[in-house]
Short mmCIF file of C-alpha atoms in Angstrom, two decimals:
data_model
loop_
_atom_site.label_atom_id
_atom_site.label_comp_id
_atom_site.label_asym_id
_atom_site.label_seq_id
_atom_site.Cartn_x
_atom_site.Cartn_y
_atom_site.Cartn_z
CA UNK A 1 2.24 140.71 0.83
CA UNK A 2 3.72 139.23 4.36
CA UNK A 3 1.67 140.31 7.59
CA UNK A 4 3.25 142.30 10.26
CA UNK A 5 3.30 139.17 11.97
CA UNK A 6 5.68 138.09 9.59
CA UNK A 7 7.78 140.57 9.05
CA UNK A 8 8.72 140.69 13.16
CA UNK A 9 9.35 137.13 13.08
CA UNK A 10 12.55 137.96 14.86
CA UNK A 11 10.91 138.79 18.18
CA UNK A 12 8.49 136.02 18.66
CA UNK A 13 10.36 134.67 21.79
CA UNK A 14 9.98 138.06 23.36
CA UNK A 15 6.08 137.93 22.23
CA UNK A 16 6.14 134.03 23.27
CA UNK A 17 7.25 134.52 26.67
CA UNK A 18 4.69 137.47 26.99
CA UNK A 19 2.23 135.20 26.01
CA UNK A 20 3.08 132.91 28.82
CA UNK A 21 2.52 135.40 31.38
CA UNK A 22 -0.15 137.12 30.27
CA UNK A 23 -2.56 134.39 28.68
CA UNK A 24 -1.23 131.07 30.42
CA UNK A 25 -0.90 132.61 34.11
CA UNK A 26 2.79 130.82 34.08
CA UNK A 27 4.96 131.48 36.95
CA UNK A 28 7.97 133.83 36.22
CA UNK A 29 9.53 130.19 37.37
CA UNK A 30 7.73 128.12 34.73
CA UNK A 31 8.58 130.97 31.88
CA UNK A 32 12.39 130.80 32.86
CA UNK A 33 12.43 127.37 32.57
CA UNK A 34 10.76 127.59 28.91
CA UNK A 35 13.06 129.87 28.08
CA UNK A 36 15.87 127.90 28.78
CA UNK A 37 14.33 124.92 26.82
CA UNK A 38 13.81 127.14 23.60
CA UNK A 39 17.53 128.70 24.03
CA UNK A 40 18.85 125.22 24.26
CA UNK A 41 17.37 124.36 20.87
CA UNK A 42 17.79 127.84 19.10
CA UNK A 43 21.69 127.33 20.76
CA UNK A 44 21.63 124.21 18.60
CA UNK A 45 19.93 125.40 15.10
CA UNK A 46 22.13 128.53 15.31
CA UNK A 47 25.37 125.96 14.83
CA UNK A 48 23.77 124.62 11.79
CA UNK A 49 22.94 127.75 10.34
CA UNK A 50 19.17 127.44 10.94
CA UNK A 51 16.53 130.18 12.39
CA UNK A 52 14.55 128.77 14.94
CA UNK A 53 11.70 129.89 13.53
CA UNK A 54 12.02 128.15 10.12
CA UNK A 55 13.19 124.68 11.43
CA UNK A 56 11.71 121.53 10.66
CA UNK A 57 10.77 118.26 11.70
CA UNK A 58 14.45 116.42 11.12
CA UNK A 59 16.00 119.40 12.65
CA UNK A 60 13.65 119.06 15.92
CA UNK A 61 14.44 115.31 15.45
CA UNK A 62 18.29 115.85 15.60
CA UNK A 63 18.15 118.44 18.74
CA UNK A 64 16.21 115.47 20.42
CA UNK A 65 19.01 112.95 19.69
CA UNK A 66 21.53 115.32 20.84
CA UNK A 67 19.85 115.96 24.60
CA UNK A 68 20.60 111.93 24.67
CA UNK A 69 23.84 112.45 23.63
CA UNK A 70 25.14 114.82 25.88
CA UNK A 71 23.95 112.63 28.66
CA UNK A 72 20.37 114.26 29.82
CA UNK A 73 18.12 112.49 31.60
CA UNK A 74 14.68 110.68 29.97
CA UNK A 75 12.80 112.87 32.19
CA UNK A 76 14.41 116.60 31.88
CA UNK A 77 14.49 115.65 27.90
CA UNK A 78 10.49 115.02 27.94
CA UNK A 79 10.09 118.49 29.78
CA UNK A 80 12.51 120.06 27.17
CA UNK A 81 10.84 118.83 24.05
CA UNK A 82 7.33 119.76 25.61
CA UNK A 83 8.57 123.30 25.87
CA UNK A 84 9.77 123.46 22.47
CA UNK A 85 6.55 122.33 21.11
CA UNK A 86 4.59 124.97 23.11
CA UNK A 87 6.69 127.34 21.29
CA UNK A 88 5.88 125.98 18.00
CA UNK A 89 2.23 125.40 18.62
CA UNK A 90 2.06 129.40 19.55
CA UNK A 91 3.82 129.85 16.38
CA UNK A 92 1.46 128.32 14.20
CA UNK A 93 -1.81 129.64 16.16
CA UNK A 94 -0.83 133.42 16.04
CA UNK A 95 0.09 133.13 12.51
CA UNK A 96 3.56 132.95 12.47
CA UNK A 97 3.72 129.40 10.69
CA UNK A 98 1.08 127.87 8.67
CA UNK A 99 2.20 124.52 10.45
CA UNK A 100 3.50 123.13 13.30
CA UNK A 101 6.55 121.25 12.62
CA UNK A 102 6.75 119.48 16.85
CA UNK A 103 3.35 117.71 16.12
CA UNK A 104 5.03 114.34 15.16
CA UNK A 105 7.88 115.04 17.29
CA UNK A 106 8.29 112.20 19.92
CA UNK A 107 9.66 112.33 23.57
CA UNK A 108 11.53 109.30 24.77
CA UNK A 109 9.52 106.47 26.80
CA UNK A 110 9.80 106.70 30.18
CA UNK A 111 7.86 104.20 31.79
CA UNK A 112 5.65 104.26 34.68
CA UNK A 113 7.26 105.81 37.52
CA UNK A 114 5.62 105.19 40.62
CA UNK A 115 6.90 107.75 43.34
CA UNK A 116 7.35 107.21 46.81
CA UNK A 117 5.06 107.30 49.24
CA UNK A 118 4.71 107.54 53.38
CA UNK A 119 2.37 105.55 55.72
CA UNK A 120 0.46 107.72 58.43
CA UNK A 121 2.98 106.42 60.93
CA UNK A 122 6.03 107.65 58.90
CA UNK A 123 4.24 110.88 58.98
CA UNK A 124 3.73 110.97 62.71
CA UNK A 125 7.73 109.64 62.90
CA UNK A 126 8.67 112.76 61.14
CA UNK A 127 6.87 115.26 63.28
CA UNK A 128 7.48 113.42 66.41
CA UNK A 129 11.20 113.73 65.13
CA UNK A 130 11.33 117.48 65.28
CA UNK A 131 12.85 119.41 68.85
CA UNK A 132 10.52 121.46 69.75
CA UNK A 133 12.84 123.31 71.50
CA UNK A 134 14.31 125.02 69.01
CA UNK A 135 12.28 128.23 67.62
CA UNK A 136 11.57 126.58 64.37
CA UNK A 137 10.34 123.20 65.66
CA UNK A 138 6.38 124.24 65.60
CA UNK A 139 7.03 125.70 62.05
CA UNK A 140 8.20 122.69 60.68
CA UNK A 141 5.79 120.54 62.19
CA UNK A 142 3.27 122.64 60.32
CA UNK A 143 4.81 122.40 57.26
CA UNK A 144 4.45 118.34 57.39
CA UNK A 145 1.15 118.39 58.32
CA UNK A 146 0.01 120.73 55.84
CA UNK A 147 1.75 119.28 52.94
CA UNK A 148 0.33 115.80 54.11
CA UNK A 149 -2.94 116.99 54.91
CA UNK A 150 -3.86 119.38 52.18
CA UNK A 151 -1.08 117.53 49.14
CA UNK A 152 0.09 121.13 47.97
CA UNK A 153 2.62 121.84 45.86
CA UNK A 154 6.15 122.88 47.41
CA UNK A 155 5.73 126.49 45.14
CA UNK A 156 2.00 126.34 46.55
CA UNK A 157 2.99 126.24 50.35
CA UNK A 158 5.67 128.76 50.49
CA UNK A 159 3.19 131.25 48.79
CA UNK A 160 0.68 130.27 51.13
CA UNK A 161 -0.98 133.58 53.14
CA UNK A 162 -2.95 134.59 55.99
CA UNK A 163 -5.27 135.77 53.86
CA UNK A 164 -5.70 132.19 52.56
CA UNK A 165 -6.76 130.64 55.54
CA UNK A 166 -10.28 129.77 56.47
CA UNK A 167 -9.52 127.75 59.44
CA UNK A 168 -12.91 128.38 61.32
CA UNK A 169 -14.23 126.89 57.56
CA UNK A 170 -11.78 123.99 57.55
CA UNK A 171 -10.52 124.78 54.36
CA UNK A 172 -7.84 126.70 52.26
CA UNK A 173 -7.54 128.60 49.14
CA UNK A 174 -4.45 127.29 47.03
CA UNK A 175 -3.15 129.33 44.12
CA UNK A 176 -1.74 126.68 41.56
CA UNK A 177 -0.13 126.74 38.62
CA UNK A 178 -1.14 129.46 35.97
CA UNK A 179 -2.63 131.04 38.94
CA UNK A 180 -5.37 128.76 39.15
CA UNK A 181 -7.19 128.68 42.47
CA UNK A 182 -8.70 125.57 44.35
CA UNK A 183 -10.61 125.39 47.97
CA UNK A 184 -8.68 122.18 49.91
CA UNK A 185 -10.06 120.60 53.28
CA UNK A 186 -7.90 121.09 55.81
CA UNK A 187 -7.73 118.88 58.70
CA UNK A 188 -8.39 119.34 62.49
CA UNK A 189 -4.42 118.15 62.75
CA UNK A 190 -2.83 120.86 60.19
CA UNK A 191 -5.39 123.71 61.91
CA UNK A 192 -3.89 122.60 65.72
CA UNK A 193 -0.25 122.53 64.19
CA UNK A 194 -0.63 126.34 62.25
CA UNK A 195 -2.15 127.72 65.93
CA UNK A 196 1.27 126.37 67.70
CA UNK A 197 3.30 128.14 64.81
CA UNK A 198 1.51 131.36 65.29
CA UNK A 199 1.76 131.48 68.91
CA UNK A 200 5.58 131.06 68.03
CA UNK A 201 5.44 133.83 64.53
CA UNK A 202 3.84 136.18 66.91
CA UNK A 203 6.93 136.75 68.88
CA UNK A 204 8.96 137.35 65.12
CA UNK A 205 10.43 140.74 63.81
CA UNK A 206 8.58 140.24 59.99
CA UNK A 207 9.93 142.10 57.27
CA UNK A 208 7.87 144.72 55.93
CA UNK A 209 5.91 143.28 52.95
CA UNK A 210 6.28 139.48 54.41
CA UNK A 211 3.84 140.19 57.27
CA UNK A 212 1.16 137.89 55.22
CA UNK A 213 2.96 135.06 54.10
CA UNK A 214 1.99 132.00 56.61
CA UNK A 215 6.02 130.31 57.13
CA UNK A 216 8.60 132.36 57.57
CA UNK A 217 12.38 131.98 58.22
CA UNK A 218 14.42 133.09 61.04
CA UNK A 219 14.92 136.32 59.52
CA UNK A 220 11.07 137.02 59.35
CA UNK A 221 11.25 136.41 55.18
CA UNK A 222 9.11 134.11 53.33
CA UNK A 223 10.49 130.64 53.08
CA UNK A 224 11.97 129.04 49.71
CA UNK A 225 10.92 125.92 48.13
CA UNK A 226 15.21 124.82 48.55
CA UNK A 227 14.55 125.22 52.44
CA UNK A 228 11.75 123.35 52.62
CA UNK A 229 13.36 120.63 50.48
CA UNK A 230 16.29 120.41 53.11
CA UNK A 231 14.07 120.58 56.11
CA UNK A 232 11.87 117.36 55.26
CA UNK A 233 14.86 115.28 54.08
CA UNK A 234 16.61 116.26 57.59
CA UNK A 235 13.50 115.44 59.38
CA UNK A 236 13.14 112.31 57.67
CA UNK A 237 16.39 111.13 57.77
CA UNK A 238 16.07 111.97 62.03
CA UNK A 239 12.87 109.99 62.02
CA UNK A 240 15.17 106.88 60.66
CA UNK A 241 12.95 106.52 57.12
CA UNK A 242 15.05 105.45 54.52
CA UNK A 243 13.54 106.18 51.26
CA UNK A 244 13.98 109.04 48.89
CA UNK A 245 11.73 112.10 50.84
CA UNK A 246 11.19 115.37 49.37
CA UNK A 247 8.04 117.65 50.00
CA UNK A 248 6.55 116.28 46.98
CA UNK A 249 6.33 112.84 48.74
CA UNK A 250 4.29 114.31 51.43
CA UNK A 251 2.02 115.15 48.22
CA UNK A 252 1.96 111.75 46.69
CA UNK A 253 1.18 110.38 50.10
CA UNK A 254 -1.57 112.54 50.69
CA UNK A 255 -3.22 111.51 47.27
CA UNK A 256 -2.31 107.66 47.57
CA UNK A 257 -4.20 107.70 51.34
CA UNK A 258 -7.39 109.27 49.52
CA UNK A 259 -7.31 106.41 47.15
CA UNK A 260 -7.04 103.98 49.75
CA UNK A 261 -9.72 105.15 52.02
CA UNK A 262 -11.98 105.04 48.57
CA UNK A 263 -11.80 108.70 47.24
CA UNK A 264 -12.91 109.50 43.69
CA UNK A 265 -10.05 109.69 41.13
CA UNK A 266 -11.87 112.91 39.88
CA UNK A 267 -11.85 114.26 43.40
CA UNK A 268 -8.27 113.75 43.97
CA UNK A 269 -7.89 115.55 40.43
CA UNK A 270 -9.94 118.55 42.10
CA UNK A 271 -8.22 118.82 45.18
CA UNK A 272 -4.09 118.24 43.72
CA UNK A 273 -5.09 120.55 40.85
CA UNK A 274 -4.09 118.71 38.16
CA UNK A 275 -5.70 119.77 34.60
CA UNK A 276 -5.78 116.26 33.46
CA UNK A 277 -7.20 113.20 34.77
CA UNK A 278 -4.12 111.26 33.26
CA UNK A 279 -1.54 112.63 35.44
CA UNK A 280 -3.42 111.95 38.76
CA UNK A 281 -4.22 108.23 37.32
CA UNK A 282 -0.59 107.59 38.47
CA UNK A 283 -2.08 107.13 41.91
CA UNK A 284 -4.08 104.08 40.48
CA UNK A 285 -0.61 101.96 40.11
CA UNK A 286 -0.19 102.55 43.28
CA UNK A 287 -3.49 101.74 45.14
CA UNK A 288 -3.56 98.32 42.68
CA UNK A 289 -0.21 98.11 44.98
CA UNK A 290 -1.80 98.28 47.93
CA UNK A 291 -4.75 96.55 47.29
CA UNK A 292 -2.39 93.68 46.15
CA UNK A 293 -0.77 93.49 50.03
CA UNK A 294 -4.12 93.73 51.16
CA UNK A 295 -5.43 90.78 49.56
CA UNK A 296 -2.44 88.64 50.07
CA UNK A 297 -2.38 89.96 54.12
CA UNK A 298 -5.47 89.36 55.05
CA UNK A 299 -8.27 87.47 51.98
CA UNK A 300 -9.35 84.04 54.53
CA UNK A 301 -7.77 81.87 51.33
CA UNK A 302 -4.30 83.71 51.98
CA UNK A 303 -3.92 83.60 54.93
CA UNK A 304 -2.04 80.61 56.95
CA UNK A 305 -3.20 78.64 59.24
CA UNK A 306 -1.25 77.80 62.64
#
């Protein structure tokens, strides 16, 4: 006789996304985005007359072919065929497959990609960039320095709160992904930039039920992660740096100068918050980078004589 598990196989999307939020912590961000991913593929099983939950390998195979084919990138068809085999690995642990048909499925090779990063001085460009006449000018200062200083997240720092700050402690509480919290140093430079901002918040009409959230936009709302995004590449494109900026660079940089200045990989794990060791090894490329230039700058048998 089929379980009850069986028998409801209709709804295991509903149950899947439940399970996201409830056991994985996932961000009502991160679950819409899975959604999407599993709606692309049952979009494509559904023209070939196939339930999502009954599809195989090949089928999985073909609705990997056909993200190249409509022209997505390497990159958003990697995160797209991860999220389809979360679903199926939930499938087959709460019982609604006895296997998991994504296990041999394959994701297109990406290479190494080895992000940008920013010197200290690019850093201090960008904030020495800013007017500080204008009302938001100590706001965005802090935003740099805090992203630089403590390598959050975007999502992390606009969900940042008062409440989160142990400035007399040096150090803040960060709520990552699935929820997970870490304790990051802050620096002497990030704690003198906040005070300036709060002098300046102060003086704000909040919104009721924003009166916690550390940035806030002119209307006294939290900020989003699309204004911060537009802020640091205006800042950086007034501070004359022409690479490709985004708050996540401020991350990267943040990481790469820990490296540099002899930080523990596993500590630089700890403090970004990554659950595997493999995605902060990234930041080895680049320190073999920079201990390349160092060599060649400055080793006795490198250097030219007059």
């Amino acid at each position: 006789m089929e379980t009850s598990k069986k028998k409801t196989i209709n709804n295991t999307m509903a149950v899947y996304l439940r399970y996201l939020k409830l056991e994985r912590n996932y961000s009502p961000h991160t679950i819409e985005a899975y959604n999407r991913d599993i709606m692309k593929l049952n979009s494509f099983l559904v023209q070939k007359g196939i339930r999502i939950e009954e599809a195989c390998l090949d089928n999985l195979r073909d609705f990997a072919v056909s993200l190249h084919d409509i022209g997505i990138g390497m990159v958003s068809q990697c995160r797209i065929l991860s999220g389809v085999r979360s679903y199926y690995r939930f499938l087959m642990l709460d019982g609604y497959r006895d296997d998991d048909p994504s296990e041999l499925l394959e994701s297109p090779q990406t290479g190494k990609h080895l992000p940008e990063v920013l010197t200290t001085a690019e850093v201090d460009a960008m904030e020495d960039a800013i007017d500080l006449s204008k009302w938001e000018g100590h706001r965005n200062r802090a935003i740099i320095e805090v992203l630089f200083s403590c390598g959050l997240r975007v999502s992390e720092l606009v969900g940042l709160r008062l409440a989160d700050l142990y400035l007399d402690e040096q150090y803040v509480r960060v709520k990552g992904k699935g929820m997970k919290e870490r304790l990051v140093p802050i620096s002497e430079k990030a704690i003198n930039e906040l005070m300036l901002w709060f002098a300046c918040r102060s003086e704000m009409n909040i919104k009721a039920g924003e009166e916690d959230y550390v940035f806030l936009n002119r209307r006294g709302a939290h900020l989003t992660r699309t204004m911060i995004l537009i802020m640091v590449k205006a800042v950086a494109a007034e501070a004359g740096i022409n690479k490709t900026i985004s708050p996540h660079t401020l991350r990267h940089s943040f990481a790469t100068a820990l490296l540099e200045g002899g930080a523990d990989l596993r500590v630089i794990q700890e403090l970004l918050g990554h659950e595997c060791i493999d995605t902060t090894e990234i930041y080895t490329h680049l320190d073999t980078q920079f201990l390349r230039s160092t060599i060649l700058n400055h080793h006795p048998r490198n250097i030219r004589k007059e």
